[in-house]
mmCIF file of C-alpha atoms in Angstrom:
data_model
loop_
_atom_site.group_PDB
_atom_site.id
_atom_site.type_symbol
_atom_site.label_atom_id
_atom_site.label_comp_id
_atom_site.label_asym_id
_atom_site.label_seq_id
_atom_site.Cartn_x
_atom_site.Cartn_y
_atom_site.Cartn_z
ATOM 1 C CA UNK A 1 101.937 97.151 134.882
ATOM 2 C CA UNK A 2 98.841 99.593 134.662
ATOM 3 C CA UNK A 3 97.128 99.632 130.686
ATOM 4 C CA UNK A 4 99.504 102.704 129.685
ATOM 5 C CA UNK A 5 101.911 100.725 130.649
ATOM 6 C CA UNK A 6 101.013 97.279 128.965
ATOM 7 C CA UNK A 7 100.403 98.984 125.692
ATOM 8 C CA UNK A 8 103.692 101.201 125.067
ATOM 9 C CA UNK A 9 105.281 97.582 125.802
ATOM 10 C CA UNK A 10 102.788 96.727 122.573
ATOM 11 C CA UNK A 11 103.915 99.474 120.793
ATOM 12 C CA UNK A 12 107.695 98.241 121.359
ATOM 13 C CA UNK A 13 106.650 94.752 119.859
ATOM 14 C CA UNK A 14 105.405 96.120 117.422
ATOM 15 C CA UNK A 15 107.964 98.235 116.089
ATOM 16 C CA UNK A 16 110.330 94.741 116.559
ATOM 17 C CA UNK A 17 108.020 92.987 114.590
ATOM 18 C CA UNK A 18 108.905 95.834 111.807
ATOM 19 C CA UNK A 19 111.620 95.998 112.166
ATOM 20 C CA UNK A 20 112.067 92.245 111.659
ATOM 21 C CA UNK A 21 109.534 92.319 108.897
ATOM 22 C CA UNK A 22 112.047 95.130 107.027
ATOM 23 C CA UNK A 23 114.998 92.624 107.826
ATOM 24 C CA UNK A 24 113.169 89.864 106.555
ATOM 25 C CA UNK A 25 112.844 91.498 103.045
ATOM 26 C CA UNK A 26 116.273 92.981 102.904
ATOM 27 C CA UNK A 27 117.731 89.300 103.049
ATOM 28 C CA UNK A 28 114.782 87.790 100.645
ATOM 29 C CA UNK A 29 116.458 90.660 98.045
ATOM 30 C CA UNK A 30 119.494 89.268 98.312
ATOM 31 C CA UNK A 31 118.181 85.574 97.604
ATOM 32 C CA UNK A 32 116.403 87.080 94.449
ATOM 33 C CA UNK A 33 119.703 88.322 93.728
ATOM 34 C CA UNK A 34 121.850 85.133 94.164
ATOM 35 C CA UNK A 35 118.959 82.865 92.202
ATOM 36 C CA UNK A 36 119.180 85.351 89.729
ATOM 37 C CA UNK A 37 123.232 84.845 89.555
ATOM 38 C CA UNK A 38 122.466 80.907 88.893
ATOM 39 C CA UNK A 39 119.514 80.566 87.414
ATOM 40 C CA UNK A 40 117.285 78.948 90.127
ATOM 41 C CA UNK A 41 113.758 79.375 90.111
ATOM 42 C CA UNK A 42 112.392 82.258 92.091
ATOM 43 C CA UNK A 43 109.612 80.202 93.950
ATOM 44 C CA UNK A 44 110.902 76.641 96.004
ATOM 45 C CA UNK A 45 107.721 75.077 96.923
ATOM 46 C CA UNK A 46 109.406 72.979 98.864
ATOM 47 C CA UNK A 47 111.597 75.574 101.271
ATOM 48 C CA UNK A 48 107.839 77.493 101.544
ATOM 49 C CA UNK A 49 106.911 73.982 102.822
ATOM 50 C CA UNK A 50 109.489 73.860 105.464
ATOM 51 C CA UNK A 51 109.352 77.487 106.586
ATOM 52 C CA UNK A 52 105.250 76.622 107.148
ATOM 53 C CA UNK A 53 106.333 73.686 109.006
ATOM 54 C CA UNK A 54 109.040 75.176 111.341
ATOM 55 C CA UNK A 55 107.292 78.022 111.850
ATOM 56 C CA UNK A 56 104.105 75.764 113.401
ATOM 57 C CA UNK A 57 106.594 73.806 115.300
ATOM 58 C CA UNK A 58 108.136 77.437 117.024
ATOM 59 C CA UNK A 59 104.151 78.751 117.547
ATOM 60 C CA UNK A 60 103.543 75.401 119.582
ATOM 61 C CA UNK A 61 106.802 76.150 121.344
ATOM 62 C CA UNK A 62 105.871 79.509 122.443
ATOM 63 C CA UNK A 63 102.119 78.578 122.795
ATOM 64 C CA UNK A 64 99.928 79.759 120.374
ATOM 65 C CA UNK A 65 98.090 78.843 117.428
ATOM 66 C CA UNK A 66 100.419 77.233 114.975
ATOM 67 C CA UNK A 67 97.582 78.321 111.992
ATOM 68 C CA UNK A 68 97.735 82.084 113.548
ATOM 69 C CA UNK A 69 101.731 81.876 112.891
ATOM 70 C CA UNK A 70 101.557 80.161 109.635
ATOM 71 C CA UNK A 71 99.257 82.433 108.403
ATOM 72 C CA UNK A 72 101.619 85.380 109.408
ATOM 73 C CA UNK A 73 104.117 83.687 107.762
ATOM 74 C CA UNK A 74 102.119 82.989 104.305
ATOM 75 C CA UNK A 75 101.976 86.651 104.244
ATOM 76 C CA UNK A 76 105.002 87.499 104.507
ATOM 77 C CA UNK A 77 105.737 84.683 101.597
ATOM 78 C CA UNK A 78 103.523 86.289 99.371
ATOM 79 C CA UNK A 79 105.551 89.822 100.030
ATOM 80 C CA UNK A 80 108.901 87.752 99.556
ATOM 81 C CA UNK A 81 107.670 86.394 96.089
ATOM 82 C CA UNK A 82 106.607 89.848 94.958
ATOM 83 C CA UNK A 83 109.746 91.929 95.898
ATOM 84 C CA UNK A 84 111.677 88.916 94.195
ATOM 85 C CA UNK A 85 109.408 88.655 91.130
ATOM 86 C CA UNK A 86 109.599 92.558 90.647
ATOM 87 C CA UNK A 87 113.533 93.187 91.194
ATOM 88 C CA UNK A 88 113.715 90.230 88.643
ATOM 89 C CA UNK A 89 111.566 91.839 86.145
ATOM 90 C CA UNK A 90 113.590 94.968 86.573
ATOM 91 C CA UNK A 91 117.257 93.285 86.759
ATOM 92 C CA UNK A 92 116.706 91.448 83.366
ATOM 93 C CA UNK A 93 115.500 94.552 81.400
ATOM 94 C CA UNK A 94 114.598 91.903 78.374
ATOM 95 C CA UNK A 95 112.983 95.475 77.043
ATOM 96 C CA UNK A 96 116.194 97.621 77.332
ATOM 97 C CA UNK A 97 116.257 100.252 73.893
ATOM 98 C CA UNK A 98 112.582 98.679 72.779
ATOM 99 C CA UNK A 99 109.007 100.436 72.319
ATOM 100 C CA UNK A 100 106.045 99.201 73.059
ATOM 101 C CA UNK A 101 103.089 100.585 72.465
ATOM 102 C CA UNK A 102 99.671 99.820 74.839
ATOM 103 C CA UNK A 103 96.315 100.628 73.097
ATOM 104 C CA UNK A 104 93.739 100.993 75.656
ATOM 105 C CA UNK A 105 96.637 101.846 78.208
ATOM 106 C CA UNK A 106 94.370 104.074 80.322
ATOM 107 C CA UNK A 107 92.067 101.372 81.377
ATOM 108 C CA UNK A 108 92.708 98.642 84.434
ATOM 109 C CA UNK A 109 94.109 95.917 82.143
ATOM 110 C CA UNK A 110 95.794 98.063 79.709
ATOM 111 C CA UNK A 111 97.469 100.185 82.767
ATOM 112 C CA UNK A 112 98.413 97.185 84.146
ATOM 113 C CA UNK A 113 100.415 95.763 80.729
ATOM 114 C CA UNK A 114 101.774 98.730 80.465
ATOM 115 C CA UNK A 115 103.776 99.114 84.251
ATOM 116 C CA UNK A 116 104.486 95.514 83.817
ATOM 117 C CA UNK A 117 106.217 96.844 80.360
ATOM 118 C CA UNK A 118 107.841 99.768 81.877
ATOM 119 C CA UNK A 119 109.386 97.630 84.708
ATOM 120 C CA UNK A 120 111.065 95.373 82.020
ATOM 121 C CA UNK A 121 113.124 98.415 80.109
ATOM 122 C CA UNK A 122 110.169 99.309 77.000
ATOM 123 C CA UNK A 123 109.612 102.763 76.650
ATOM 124 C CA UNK A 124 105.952 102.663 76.537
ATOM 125 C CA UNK A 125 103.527 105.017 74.835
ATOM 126 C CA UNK A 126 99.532 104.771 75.418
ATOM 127 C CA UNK A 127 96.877 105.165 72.920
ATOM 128 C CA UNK A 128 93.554 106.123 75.107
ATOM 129 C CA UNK A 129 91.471 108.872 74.935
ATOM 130 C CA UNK A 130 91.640 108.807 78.596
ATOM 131 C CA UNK A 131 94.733 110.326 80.337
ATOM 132 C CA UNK A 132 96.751 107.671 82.202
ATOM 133 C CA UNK A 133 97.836 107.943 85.792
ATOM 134 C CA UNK A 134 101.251 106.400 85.326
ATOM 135 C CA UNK A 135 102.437 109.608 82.713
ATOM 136 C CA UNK A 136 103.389 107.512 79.830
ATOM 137 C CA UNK A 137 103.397 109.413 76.642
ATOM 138 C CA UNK A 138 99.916 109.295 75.002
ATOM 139 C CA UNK A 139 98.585 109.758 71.818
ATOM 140 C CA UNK A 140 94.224 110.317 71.971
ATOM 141 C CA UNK A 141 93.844 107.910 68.795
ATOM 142 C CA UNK A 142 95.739 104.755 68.425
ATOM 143 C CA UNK A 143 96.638 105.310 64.561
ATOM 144 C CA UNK A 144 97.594 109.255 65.176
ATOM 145 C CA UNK A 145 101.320 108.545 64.632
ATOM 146 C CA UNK A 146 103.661 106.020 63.870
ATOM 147 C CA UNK A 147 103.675 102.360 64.526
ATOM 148 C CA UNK A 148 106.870 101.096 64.535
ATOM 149 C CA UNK A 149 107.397 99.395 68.016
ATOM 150 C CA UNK A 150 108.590 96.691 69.090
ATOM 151 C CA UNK A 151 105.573 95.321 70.628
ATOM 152 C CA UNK A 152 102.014 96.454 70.073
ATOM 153 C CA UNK A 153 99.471 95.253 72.865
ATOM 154 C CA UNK A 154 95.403 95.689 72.510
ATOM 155 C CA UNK A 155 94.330 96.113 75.245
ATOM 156 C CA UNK A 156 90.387 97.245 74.718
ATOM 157 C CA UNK A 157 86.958 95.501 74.962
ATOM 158 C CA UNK A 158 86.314 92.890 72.307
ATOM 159 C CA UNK A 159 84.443 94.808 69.654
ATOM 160 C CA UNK A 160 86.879 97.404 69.523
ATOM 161 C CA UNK A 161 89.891 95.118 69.637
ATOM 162 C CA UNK A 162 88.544 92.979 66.549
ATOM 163 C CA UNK A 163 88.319 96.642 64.667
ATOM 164 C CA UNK A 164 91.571 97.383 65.611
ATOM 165 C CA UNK A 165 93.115 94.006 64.876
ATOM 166 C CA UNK A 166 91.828 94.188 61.372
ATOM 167 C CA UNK A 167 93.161 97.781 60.527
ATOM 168 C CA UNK A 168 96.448 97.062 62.028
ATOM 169 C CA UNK A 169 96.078 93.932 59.323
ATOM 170 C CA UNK A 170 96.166 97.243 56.671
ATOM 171 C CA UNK A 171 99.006 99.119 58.289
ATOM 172 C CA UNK A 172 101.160 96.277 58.128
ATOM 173 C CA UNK A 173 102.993 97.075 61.475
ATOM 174 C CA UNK A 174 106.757 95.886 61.612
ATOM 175 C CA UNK A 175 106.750 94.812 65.510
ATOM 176 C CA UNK A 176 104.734 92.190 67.199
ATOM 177 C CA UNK A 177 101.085 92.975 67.926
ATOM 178 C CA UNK A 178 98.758 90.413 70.489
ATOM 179 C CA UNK A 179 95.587 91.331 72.258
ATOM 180 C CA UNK A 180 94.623 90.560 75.724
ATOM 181 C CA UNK A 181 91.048 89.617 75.042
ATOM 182 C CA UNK A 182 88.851 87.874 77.391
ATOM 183 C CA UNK A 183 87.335 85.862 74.641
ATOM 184 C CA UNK A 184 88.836 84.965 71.480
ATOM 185 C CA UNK A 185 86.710 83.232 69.034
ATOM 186 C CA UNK A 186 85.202 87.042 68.238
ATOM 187 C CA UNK A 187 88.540 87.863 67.370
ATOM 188 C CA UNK A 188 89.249 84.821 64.652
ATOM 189 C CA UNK A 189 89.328 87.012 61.033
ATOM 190 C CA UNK A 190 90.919 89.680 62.878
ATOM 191 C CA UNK A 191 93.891 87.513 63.903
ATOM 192 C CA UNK A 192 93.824 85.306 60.451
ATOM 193 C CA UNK A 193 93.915 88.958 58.208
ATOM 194 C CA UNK A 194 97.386 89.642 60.620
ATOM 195 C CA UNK A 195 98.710 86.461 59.272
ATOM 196 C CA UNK A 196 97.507 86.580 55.823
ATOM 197 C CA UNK A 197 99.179 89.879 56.035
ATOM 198 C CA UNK A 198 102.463 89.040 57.117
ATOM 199 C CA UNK A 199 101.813 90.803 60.278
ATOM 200 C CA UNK A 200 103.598 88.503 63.135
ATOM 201 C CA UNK A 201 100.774 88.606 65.740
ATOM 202 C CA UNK A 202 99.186 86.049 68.438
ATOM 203 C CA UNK A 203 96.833 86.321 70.987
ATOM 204 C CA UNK A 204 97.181 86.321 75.320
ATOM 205 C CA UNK A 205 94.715 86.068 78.284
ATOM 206 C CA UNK A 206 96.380 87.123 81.347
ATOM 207 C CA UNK A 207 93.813 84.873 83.933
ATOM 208 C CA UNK A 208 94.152 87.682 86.865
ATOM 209 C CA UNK A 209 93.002 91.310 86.967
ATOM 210 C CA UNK A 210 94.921 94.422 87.310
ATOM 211 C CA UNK A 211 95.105 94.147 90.923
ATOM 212 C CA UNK A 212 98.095 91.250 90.598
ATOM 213 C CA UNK A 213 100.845 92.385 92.575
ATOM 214 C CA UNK A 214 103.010 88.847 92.515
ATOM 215 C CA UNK A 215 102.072 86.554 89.367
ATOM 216 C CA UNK A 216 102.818 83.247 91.549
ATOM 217 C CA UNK A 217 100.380 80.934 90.657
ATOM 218 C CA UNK A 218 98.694 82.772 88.010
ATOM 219 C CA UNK A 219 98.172 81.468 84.807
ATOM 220 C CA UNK A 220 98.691 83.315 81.099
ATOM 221 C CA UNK A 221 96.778 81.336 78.634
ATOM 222 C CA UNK A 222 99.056 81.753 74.782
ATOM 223 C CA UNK A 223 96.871 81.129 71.850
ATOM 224 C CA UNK A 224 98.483 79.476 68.821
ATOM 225 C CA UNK A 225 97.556 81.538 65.605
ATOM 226 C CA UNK A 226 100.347 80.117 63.322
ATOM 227 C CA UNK A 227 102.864 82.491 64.379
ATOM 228 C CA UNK A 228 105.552 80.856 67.074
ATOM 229 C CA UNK A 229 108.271 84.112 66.990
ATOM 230 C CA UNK A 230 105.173 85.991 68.259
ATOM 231 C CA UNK A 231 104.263 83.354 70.843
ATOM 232 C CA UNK A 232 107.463 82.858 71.903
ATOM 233 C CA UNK A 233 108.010 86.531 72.393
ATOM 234 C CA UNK A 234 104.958 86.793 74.090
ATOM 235 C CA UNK A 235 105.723 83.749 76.678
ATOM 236 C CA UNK A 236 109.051 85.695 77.326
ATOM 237 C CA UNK A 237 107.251 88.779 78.748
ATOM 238 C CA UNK A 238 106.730 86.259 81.688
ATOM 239 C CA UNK A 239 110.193 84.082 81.716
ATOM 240 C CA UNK A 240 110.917 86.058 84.717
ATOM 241 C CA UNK A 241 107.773 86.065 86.583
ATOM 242 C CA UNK A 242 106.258 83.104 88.623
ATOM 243 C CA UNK A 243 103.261 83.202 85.937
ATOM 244 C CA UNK A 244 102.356 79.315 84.706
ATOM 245 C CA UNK A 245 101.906 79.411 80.762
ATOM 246 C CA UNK A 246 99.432 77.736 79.247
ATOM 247 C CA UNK A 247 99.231 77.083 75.248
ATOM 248 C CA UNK A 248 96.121 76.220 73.479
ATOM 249 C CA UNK A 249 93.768 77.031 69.965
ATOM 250 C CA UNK A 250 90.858 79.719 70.027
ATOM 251 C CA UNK A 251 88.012 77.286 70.164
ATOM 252 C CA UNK A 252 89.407 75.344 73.399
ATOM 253 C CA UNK A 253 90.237 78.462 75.073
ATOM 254 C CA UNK A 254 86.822 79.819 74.868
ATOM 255 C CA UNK A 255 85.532 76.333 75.451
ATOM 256 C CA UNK A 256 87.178 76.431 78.881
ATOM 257 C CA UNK A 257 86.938 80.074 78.915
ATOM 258 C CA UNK A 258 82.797 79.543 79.400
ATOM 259 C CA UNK A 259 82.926 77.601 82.687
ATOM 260 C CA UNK A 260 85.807 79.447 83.762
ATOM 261 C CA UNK A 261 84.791 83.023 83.535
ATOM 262 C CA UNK A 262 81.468 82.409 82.012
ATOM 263 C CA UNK A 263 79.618 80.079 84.048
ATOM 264 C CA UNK A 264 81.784 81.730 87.495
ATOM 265 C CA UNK A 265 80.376 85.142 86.468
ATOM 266 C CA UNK A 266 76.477 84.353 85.900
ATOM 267 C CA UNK A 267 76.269 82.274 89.265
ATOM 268 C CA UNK A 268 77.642 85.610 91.445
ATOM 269 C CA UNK A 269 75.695 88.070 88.937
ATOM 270 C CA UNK A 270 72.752 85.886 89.532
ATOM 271 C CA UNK A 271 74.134 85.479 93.511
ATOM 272 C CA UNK A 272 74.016 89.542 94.466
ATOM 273 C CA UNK A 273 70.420 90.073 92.262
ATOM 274 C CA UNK A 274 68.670 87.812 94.502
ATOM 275 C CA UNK A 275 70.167 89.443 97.648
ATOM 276 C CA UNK A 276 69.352 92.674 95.891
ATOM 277 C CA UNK A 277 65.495 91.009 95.351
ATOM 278 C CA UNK A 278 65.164 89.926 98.936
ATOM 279 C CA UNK A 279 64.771 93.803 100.162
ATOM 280 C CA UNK A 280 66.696 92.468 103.296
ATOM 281 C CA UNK A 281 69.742 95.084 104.024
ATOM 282 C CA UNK A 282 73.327 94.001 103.237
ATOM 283 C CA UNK A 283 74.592 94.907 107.173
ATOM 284 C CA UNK A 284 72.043 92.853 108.650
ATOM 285 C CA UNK A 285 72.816 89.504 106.436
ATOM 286 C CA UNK A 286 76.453 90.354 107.229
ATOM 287 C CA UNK A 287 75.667 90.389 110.941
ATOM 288 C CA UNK A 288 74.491 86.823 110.832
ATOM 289 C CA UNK A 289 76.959 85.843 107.792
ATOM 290 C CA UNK A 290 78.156 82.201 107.567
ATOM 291 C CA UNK A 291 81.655 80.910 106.887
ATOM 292 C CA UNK A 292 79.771 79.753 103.601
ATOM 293 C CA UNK A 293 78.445 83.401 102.615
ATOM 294 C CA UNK A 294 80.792 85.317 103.765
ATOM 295 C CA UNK A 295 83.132 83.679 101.371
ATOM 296 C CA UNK A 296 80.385 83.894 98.309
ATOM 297 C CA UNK A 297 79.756 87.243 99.498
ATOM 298 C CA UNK A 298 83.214 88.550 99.076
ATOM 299 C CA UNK A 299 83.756 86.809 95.532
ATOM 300 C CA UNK A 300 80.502 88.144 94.411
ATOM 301 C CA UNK A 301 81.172 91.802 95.299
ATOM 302 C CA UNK A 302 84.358 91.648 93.443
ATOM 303 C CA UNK A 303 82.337 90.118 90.351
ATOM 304 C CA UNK A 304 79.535 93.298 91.202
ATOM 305 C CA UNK A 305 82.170 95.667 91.127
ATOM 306 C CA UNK A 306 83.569 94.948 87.461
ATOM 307 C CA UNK A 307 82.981 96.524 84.169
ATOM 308 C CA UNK A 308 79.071 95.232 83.079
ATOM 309 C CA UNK A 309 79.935 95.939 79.595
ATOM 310 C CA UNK A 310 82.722 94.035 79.725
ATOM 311 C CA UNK A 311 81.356 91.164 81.795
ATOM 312 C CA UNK A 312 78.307 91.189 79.247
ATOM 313 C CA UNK A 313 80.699 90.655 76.142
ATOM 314 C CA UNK A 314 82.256 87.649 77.772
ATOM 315 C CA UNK A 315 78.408 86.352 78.469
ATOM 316 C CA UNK A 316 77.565 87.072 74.692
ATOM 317 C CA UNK A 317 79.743 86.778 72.805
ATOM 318 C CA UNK A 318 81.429 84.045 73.343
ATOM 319 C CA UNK A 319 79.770 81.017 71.237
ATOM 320 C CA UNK A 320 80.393 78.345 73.429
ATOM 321 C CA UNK A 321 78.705 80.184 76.630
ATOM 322 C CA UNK A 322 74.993 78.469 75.516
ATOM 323 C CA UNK A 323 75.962 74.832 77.274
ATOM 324 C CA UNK A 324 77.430 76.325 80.074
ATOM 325 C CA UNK A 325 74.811 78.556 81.019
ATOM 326 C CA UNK A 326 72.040 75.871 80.084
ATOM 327 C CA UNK A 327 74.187 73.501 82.622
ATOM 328 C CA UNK A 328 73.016 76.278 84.952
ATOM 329 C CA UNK A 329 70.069 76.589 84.408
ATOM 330 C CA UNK A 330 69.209 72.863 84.541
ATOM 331 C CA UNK A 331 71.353 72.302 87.822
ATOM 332 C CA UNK A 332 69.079 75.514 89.427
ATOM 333 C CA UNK A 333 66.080 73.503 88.087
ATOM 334 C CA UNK A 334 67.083 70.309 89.553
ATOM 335 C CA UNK A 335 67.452 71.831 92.932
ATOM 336 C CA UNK A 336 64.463 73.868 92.939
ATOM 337 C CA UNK A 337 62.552 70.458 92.085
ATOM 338 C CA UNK A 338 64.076 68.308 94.689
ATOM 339 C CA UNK A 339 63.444 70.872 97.349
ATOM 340 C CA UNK A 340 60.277 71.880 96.508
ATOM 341 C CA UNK A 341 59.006 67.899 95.877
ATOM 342 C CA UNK A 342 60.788 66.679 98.872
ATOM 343 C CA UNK A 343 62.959 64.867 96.893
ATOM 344 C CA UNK A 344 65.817 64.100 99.972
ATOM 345 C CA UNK A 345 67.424 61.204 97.719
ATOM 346 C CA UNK A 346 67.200 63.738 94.456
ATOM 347 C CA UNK A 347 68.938 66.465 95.909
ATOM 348 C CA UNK A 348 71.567 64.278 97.640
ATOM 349 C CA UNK A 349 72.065 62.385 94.213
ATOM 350 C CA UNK A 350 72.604 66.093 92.900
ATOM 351 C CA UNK A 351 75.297 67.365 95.673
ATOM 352 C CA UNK A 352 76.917 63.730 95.280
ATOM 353 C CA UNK A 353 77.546 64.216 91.734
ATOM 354 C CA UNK A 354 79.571 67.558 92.600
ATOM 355 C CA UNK A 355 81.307 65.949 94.935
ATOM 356 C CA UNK A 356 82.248 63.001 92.803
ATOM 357 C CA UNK A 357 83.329 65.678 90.362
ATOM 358 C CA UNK A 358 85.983 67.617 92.581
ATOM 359 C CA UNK A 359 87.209 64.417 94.512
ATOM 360 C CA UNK A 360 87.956 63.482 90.753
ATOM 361 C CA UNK A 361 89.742 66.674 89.991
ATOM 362 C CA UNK A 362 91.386 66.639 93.217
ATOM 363 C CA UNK A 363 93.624 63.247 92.110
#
């Protein structure tokens, strides 16, 4: 067979492999379906286990990579989860003849609450200056008509979102208000003047970003303001998602919150200005990139890409950021040091102690 030849038989495979794909997800539907029909959870860890596993045993059949295969297959996984996840969102429609109303609605988080909304049955209206791609009814000013919903989420940077907290406080709203702040200890007399009011209100941290197609995996941190109805109802928005819930107070969330997002943010901030520093061209360090920096590279240009206001509230304003950030600066110290003393037994004593660390948090 010549090269024309050889690649319309590609071309064939391709279409099988389709074709099969397509096939694939019309029978993954109908498990959603049947789970759905008795109550099983949609992700089995251990049938993604054994579909990994059989699927390594047929590549070494056929002779080639088993990891090349499983990786295929881990894809298509993570397509099988979402289609399930989102026709389960949809089937339930926990939202059916409820409003919800999304202040902030125009922006990546707030858009995102919002679809997530619409696919459960709320008829969602948007408070944003900003038009919104999705169509949802908007009003320009949050407080320019009525505010009866069902569910009202805030869904703007901090400073705004401890404003808004504390005149919704005022208005006395009947439905359930919670914020999706990325820190909350900003937001404490916001959230206590909802409760003193009567208001039933609590407080979420979705831990992905608005790209989240599938929630497998990904965890919603529920703070505990006093109010359980409004936690509750806020931990349902997620009974039929893979999302993990986790429950905890204001000061331990932003506790964890600085190492998580604070301390992760600074080290790739700090990361992409010394590349920016080193006047050496971002093509040519790609063309000798390591496994090591090309995976720090592509975190850090997702962190570069973000909102710096944003990204500087969760840096400042957050009270418990100082140790974290002072951890960094000592551990950048303490390497410096050792390398610049010849310190070989210092700077393996540092690296050990990491290790020690995540070997610990590994069992």
């Amino acid at each position: 067979m010549d090269i024309t030849e050889l690649r319309a038989e590609l071309d064939r495979i391709d279409r099988d492999l389709v074709r099969l794909a397509a096939e694939r997800q019309r029978i993954v539907a109908e498990i959603g379906r049947s789970k759905r029909g008795t109550g099983r959870p949609l992700r089995d860890f251990r049938r993604e286990k054994e579909v990994l596993d059989n699927v390594r045993g047929h590549a070494r059949d056929a002779g080639i990579d088993p990891e090349l295969a499983a990786g295929l297959m881990e894809l298509l996984i993570a397509a099988s989860l979402t289609r399930q996840e989102q026709d389960t969102v949809r089937a339930l429609s926990q939202g059916d003849g409820k409003r919800a109303l999304v202040i902030g609605g125009s922006g990546r988080m707030g858009a995102w609450f919002a679809r997530f909304l619409d696919a459960q049955g709320y008829a969602v209206d948007i408070a944003d200056p900003a038009p919104n791609a999705a169509g949802f009814a908007r009003r320009e000013h949050w407080d320019d008509g009525a505010i009866d919903h069902d569910l009202i989420v805030v869904a703007t940077p901090l400073r705004a979102a401890a404003r808004i907290l504390g005149e919704l406080a005022l208005r006395k709203p009947p439905g359930i208000v919670f914020d999706l702040g990325s820190i909350k200890t900003p937001l404490r007399d916001a959230l206590q003047s909802l409760a003193a009011a009567g208001v039933r209100a609590t407080s979420i941290h979705p831990m992905f970003g608005p790209s989240a197609n599938v929630l497998a995996g990904r965890h919603v941190v529920l703070i505990d303001t006093g109010d359980r109805e409004a936690l509750e109802t806020a931990r349902g928005l997620f009974a039929s998602t893979t999302a993990i819930t986790v429950e905890m107070d204001l000061d331990e969330h932003d506790r964890l919150i600085a190492l998580v997002l604070g301390l992760s943010h600074a080290l790739n901030i700090a990361f992409t200005a010394a590349l920016a520093g080193s006047g050496i061209e971002p093509e040519r360090l790609k063309a000798v990139s390591s496994t090591t920096f090309g995976a720090q590279l592509q975190i850090a240009e997702g962190v570069a890409r973000e909102n710096p206001h944003l990204y500087f509230e969760i840096q400042s304003l957050n009270q418990h950021n100082g140790p974290a950030l002072t951890a960094l600066d000592e551990a950048v110290h303490a390497l410096l040091a050792a390398v610049r003393n010849g310190d070989e037994p210092g700077f393996v004593a540092l690296m050990q102690r990491g290790r020690d660390y995540l070997h610990e948090r590994a069992e």
